[in-house]
Short mmCIF file of C-alpha atoms (C1' of nucleotides) in Angstrom, two decimals:
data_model
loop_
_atom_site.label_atom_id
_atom_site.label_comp_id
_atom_site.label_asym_id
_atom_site.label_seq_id
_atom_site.Cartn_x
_atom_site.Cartn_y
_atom_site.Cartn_z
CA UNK M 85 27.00 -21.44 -59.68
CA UNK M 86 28.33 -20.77 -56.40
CA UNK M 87 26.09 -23.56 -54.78
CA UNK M 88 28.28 -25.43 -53.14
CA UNK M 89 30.38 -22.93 -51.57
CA UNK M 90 27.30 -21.15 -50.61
CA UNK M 91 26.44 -24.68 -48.91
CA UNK M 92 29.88 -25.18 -46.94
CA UNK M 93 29.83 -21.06 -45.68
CA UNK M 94 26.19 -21.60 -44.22
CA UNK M 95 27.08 -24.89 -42.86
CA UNK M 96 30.66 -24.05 -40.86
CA UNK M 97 28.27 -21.11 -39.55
CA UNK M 98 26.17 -23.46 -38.52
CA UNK M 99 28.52 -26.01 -36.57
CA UNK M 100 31.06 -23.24 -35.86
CA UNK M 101 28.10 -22.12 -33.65
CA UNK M 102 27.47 -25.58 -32.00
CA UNK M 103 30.66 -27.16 -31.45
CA UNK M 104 33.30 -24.09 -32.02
CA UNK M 105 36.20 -24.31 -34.46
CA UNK M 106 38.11 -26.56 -32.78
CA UNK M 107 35.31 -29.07 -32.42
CA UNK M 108 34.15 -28.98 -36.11
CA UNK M 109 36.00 -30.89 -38.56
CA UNK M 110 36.01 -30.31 -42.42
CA UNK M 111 34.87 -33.83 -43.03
CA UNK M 112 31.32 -32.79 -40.64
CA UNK M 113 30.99 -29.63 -42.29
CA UNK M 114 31.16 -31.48 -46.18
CA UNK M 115 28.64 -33.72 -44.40
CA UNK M 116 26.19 -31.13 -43.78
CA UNK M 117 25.85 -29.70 -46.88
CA UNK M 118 26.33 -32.32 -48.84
CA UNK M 119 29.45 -31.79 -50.45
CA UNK M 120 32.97 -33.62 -51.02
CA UNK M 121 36.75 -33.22 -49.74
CA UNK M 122 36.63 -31.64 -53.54
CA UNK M 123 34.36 -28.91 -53.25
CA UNK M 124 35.60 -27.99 -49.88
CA UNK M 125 38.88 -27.73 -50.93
CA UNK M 126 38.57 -26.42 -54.51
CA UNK M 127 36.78 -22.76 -52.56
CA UNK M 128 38.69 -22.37 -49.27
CA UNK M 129 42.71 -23.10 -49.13
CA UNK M 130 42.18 -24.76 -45.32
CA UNK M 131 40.10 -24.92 -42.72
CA UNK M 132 40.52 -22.12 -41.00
CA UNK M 133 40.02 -20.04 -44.23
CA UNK M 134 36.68 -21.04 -44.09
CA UNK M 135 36.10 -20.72 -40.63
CA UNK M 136 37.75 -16.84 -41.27
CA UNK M 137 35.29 -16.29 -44.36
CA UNK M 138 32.25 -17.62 -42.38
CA UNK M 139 32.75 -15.99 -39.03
CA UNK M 140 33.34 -12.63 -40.95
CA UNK M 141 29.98 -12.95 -42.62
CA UNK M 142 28.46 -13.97 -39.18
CA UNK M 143 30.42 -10.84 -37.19
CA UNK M 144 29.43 -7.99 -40.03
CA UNK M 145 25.38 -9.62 -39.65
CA UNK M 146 25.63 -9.02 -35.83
CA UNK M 147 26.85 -5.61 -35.99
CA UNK M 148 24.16 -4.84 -38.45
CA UNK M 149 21.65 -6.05 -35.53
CA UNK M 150 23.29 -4.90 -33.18
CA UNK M 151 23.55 -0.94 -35.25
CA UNK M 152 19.73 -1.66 -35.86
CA UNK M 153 18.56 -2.23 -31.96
CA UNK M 154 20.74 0.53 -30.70
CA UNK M 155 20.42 3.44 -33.29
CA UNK M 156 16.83 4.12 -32.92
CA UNK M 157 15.10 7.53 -31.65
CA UNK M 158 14.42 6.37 -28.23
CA UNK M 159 16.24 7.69 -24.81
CA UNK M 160 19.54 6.30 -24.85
CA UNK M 161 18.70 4.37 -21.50
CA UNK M 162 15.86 2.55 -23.44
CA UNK M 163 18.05 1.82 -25.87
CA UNK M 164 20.02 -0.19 -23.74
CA UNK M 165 17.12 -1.59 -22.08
CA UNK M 166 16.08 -3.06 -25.35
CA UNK M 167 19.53 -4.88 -26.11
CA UNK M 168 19.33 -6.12 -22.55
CA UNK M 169 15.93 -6.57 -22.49
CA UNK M 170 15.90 -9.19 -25.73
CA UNK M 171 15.37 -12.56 -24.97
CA UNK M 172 18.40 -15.11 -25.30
CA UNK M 173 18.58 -18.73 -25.48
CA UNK M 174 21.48 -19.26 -23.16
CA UNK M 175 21.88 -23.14 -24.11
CA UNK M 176 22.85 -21.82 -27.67
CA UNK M 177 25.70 -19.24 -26.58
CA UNK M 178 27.22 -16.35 -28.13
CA UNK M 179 28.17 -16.85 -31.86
CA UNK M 180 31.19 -14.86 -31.44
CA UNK M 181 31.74 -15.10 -27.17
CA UNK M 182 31.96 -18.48 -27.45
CA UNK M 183 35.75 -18.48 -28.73
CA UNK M 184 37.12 -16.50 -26.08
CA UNK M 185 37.73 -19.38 -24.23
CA UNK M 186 38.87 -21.75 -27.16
CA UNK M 187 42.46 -21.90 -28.19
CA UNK M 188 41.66 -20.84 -31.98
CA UNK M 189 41.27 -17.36 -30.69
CA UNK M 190 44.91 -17.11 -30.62
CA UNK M 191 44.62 -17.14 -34.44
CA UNK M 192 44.45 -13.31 -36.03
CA UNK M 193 41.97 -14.63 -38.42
CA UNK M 194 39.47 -16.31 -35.74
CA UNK M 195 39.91 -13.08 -33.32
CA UNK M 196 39.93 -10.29 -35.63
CA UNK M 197 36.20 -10.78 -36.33
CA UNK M 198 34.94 -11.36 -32.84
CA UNK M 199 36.90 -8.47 -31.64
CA UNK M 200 35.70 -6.50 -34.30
CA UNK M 201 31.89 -7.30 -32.94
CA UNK M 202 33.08 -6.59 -29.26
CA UNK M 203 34.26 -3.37 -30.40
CA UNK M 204 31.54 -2.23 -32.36
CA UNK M 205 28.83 -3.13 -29.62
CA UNK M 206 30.76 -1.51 -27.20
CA UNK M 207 30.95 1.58 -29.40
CA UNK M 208 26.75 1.70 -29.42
CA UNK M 209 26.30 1.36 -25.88
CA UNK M 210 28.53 3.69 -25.19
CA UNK M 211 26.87 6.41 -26.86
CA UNK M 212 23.48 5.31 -25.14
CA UNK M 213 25.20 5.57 -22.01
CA UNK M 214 26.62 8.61 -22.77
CA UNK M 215 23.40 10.18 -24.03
CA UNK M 216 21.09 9.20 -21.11
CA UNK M 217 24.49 10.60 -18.85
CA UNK M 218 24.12 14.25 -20.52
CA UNK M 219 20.29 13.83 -20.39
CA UNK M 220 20.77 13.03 -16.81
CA UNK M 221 19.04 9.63 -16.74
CA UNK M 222 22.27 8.22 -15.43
CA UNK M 223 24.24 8.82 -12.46
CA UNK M 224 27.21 11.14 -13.45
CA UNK M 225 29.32 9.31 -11.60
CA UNK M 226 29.39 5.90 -13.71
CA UNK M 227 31.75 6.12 -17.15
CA UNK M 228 29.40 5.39 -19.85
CA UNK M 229 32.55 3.03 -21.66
CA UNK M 230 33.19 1.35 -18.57
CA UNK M 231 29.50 0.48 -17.51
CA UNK M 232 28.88 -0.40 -21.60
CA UNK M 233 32.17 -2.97 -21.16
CA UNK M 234 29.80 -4.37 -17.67
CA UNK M 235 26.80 -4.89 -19.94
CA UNK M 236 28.60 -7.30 -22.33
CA UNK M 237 30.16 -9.13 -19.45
CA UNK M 238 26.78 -9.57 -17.80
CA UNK M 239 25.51 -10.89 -21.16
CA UNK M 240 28.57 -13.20 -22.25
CA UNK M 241 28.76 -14.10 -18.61
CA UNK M 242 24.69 -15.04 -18.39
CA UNK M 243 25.41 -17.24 -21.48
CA UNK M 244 27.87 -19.32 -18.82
CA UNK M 245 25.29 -19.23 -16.17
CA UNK M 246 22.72 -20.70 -18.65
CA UNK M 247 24.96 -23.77 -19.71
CA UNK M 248 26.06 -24.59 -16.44
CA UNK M 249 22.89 -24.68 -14.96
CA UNK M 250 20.97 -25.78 -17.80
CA UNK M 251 18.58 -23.47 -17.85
CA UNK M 252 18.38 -21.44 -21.00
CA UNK M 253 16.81 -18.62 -19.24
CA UNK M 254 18.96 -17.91 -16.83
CA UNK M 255 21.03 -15.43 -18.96
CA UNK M 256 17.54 -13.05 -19.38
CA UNK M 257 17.45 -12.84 -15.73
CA UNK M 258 20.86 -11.71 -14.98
CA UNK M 259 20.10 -9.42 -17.74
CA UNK M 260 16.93 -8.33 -16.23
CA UNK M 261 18.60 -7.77 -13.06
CA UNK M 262 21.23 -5.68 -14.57
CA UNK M 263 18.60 -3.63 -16.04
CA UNK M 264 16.81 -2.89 -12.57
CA UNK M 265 20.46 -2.34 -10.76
CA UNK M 266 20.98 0.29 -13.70
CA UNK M 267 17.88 2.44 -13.46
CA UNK M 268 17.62 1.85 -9.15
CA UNK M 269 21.02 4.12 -9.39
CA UNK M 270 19.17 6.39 -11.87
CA UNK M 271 18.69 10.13 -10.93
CA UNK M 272 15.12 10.76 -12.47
CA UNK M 273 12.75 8.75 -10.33
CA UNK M 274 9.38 9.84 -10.30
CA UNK Z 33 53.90 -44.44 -3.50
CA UNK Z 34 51.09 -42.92 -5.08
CA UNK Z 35 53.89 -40.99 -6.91
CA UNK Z 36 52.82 -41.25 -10.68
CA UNK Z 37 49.45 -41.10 -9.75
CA UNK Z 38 49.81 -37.34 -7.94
CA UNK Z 39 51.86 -36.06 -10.74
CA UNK Z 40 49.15 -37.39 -12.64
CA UNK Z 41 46.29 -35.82 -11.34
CA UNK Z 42 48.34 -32.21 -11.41
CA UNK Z 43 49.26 -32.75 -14.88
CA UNK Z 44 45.52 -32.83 -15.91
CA UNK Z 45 44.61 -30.32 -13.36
CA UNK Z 46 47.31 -27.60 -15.31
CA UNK Z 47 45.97 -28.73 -18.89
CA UNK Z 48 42.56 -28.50 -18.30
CA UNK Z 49 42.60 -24.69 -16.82
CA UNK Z 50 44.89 -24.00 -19.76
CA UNK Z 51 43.44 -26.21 -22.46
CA UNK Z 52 40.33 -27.64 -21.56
CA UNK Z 53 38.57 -31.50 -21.69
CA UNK Z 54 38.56 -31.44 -25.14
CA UNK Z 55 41.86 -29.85 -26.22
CA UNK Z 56 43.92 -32.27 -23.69
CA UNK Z 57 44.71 -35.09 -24.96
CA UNK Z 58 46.18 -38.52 -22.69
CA UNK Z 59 49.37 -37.96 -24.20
CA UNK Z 60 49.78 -34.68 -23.22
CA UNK Z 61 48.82 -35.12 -19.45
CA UNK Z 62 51.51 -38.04 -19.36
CA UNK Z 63 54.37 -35.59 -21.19
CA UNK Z 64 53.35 -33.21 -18.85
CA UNK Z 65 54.55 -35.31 -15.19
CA UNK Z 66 56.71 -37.91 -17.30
CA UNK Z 67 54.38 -40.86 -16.94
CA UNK Z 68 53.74 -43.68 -19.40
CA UNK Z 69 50.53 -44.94 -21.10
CA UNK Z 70 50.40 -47.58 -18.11
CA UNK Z 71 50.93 -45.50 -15.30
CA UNK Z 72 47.91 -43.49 -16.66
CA UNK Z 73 45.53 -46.34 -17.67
CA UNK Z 74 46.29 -48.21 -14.38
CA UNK Z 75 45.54 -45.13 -12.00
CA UNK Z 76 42.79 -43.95 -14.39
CA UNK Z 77 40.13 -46.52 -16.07
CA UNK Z 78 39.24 -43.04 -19.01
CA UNK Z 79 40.16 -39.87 -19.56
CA UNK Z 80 37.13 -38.64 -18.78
CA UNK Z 81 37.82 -40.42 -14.83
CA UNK Z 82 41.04 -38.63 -14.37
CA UNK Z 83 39.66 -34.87 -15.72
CA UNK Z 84 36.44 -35.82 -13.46
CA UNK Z 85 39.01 -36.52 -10.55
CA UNK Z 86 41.15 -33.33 -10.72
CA UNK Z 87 37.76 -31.08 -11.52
CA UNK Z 88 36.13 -32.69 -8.28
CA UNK Z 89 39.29 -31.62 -6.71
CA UNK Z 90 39.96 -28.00 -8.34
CA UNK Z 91 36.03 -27.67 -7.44
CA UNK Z 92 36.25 -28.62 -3.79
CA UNK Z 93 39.10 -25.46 -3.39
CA UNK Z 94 37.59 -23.69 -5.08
CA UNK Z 95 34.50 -23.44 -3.15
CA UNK Z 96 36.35 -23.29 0.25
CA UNK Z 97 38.45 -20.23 -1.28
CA UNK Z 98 35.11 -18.66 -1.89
CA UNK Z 99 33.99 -20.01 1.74
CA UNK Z 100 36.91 -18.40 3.05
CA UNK Z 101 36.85 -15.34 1.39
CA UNK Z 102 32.59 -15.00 1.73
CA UNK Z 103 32.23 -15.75 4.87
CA UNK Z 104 33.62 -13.14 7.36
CA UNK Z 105 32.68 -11.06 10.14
CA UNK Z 106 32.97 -8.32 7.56
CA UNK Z 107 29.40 -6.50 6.83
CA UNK Z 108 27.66 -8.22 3.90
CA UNK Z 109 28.18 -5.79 1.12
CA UNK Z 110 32.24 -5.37 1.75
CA UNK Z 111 32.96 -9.38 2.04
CA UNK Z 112 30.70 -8.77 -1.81
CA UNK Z 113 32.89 -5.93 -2.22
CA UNK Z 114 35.89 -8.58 -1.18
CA UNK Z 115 34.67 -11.43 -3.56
CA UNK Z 116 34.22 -8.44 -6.64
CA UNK Z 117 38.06 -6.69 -5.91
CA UNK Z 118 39.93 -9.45 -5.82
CA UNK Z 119 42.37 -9.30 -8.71
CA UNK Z 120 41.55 -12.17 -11.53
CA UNK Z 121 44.21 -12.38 -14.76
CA UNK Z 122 41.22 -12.54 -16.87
CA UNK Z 123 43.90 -14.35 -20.01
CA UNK Z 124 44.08 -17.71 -18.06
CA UNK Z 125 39.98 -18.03 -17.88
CA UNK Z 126 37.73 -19.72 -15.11
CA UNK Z 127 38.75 -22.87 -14.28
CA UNK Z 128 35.51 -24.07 -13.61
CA UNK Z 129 33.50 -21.95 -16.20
CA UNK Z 130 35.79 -22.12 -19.29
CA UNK Z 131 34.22 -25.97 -19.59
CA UNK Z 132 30.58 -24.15 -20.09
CA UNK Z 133 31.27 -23.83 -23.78
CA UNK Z 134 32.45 -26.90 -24.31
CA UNK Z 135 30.60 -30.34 -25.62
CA UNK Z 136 32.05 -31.58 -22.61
CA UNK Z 137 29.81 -29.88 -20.27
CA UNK Z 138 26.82 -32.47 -21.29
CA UNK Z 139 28.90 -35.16 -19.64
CA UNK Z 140 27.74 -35.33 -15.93
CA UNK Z 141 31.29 -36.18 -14.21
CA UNK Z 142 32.29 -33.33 -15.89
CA UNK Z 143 29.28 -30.96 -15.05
CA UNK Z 144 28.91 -32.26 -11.61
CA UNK Z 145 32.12 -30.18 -10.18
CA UNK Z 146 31.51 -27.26 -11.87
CA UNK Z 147 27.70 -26.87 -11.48
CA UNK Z 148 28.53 -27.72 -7.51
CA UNK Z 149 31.30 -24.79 -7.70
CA UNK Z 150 29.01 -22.25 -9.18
CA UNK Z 151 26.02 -23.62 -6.46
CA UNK Z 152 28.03 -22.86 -3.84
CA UNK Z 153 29.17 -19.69 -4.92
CA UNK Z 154 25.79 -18.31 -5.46
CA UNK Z 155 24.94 -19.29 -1.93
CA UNK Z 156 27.57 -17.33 -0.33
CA UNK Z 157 26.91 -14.44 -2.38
CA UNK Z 158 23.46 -14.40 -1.57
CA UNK Z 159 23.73 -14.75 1.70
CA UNK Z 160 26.32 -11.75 1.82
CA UNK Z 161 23.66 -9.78 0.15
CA UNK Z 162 21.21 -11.25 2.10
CA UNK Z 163 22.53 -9.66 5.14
CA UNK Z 164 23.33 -6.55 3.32
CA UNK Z 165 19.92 -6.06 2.77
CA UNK Z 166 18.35 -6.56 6.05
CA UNK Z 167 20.94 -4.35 7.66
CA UNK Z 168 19.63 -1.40 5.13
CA UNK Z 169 22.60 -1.16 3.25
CA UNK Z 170 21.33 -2.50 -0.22
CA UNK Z 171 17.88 -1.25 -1.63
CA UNK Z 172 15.11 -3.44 -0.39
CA UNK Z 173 13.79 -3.87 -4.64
CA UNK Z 174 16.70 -6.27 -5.38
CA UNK Z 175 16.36 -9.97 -4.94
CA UNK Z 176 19.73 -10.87 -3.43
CA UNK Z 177 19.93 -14.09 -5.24
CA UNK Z 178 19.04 -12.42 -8.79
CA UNK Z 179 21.82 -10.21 -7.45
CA UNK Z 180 24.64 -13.19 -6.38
CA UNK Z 181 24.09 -14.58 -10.09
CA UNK Z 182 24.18 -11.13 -11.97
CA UNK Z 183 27.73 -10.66 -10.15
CA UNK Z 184 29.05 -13.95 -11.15
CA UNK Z 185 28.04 -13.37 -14.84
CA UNK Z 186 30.03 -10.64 -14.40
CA UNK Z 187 33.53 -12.60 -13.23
CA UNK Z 188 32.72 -15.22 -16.14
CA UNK Z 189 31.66 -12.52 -19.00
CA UNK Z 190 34.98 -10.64 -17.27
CA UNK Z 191 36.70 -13.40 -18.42
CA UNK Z 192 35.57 -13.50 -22.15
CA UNK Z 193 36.02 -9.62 -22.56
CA UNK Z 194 40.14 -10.19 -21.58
CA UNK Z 195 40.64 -13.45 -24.04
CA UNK Z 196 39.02 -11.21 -26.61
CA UNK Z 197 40.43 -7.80 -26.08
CA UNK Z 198 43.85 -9.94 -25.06
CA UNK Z 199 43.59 -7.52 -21.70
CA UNK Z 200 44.48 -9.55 -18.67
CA UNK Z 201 42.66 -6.40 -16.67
CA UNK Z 202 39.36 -6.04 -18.32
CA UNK Z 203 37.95 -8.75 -16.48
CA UNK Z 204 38.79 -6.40 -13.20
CA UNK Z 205 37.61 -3.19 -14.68
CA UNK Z 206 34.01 -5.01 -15.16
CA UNK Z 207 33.94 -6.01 -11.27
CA UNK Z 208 34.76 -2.80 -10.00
CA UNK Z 209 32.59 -1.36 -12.31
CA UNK Z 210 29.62 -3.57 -11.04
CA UNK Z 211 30.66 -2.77 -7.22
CA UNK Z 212 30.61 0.74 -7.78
CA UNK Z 213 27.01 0.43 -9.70
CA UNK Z 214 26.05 -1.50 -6.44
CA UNK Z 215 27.50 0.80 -4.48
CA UNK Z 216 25.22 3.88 -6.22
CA UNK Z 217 21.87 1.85 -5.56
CA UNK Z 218 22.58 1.63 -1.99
CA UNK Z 219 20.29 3.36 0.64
CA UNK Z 220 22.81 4.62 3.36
CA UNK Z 221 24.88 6.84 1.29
CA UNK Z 222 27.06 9.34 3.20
"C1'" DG H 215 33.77 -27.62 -59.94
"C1'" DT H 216 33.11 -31.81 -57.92
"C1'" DC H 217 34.23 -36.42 -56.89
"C1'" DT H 218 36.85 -40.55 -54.64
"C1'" DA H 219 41.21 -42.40 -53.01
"C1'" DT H 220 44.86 -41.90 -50.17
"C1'" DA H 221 48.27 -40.15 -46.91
"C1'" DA H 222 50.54 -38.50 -42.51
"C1'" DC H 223 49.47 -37.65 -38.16
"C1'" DG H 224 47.12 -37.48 -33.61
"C1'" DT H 225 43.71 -39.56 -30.25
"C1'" DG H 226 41.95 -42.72 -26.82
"C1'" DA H 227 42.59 -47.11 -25.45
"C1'" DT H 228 44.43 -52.20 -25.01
"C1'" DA H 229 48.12 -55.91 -24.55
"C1'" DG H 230 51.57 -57.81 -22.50
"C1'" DA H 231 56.55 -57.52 -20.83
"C1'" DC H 232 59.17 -56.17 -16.73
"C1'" DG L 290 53.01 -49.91 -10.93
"C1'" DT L 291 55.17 -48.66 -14.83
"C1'" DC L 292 56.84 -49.33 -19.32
"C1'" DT L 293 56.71 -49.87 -24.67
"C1'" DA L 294 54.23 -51.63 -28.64
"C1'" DT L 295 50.22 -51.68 -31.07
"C1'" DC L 296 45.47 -50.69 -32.76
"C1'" DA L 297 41.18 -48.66 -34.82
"C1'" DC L 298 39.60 -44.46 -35.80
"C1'" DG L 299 39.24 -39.50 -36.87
"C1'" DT L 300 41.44 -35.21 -38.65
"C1'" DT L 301 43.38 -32.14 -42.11
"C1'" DA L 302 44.92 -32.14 -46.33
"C1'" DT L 303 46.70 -33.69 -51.24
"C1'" DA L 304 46.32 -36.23 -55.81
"C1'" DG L 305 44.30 -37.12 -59.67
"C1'" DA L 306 40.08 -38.77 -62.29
"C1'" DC L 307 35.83 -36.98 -64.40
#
DNA sequence: GTCTATAACGTGATAGAC
DNA sequence: GTCTATCACGTTATAGAC
């Protein structure tokens, strides 16, 4: 029933991913899926309602991960050592990062999911912060919110690193290394 | 003489930082400096020539602002501290690493500048921590160069977290968050 | 719901006058 | 060197048939 539009939502994910919103056109999305100016236009009033519809799907299923990674039973410092710990490919980029530095982000209905993500991650490592701070895995003088805000730089930033240099790696070391500069200024070494 | 050409070249140089390769169009470099479609295509054989000769340009001051600013007779971890406090308005972006995320990164005139930029900046950095860590002040388990490209991740994911959170500061709270987090892991603490 | 045809506009570049 | 005119093509969307 809902074929189609089911077709054009998974492919703007797709190419939103690869080329960004301004650098996908309704005429390559139709093309992916196999659909016509018809179907595309008959289920979303414009392009960017699409884009809006797709990138809201895409936002909620990364907060789900995201919830999933950081809400288990473990220390909250190995919590965050598991989100920073899990391998990236750095040549793909960040599905919602990547249109902080487009001009679409001006849009309320491009932004408000992304933000929404940025929020919501920040939220989780906060309270793993915050946890291994009152367990007194952390430093106390480090602010849990302000050292969670680092840890999405350091991963939005490796993504840069990674396409710059080509290397799609190169976002799991700075990771790595952000891991090791954490628990070096850690009070329980043994 | 060169008149047209200059204004040119400045044009493109503004509109890239603020727009990128992709969203600046010919027309808009020549509204810009009030030049014609001749002035342009007679200075200029592409666009892709004149956005590869202002990035070669915005590249090469770049890296002697960072030269400038790196190299001091400052101790190693406060010209790091130097490079991390400087105030950034994290809303107008990188102007070297807002082109990672772009198609236009695959094309080499275009990479060449920017890849050079972030080269040299790592160099300097590591050098600076280099020096840190021979004189004692930095922990002897950190790799200074794993260390020089975590901090830069942190300028460019700086960056993203302001476009998204449409906070020109957040980009500043992330540096002086990482400095302080360097700061902890140091040996010589007093 | 889905298709094809078409339109209005912008882009990147060329031609040729001055 | 600089200008205006023009071009082939792509983008975002609308119209109307099936």
């Amino acid at each position: 029933m809902a074929s189609k539009r089911e077709g054009l939502l998974l492919a703007a994910k797709k190419l939103l991913w690869e080329r960004g919103y301004e650098g996908t056109s309704p005429r390559d999305i139709q093309d992916e899926c196999g659909a016509g100016q018809g179907s595309f236009y008959h289920h979303f009033e414009t392009k960017l309602d699409l884009a809006a519809t797709a990138l809201g799907e895409v936002s909620a299923d990364m907060r789900d991960d995201a919830s999933d990674l950081l809400n288990s039973e473990l220390p909250g410092l190995e919590r965050v050592a598991l989100f920073l710990g899990r391998g990236r490919d750095g040549l793909k980029g960040c599905r919602m990062g990547r249109f902080a530095a487009e001009a679409s982000i001006a849009e309320p209905k491009i932004r408000a999911p992304v933000k929404r993500y940025f929020d919501h991650l920040e939220s989780l490592l906060t309270a793993a912060l915050d946890e291994a701070k009152q367990s007194g895995t952390l430093q106390a003088s480090v602010e849990p919110r302000a050292l969670a805000a680092l840890l999405i730089a350091v991963v939005q930033g490796g993504f840069v690193l990674s396409r710059i240099h080509r290397d799609k790696a190169a976002i799991n070391r700075a990771t790595a290394t952000a891991l090791a500069l954490l628990r070096s200024s850690t009070t329980s070494r043994r």
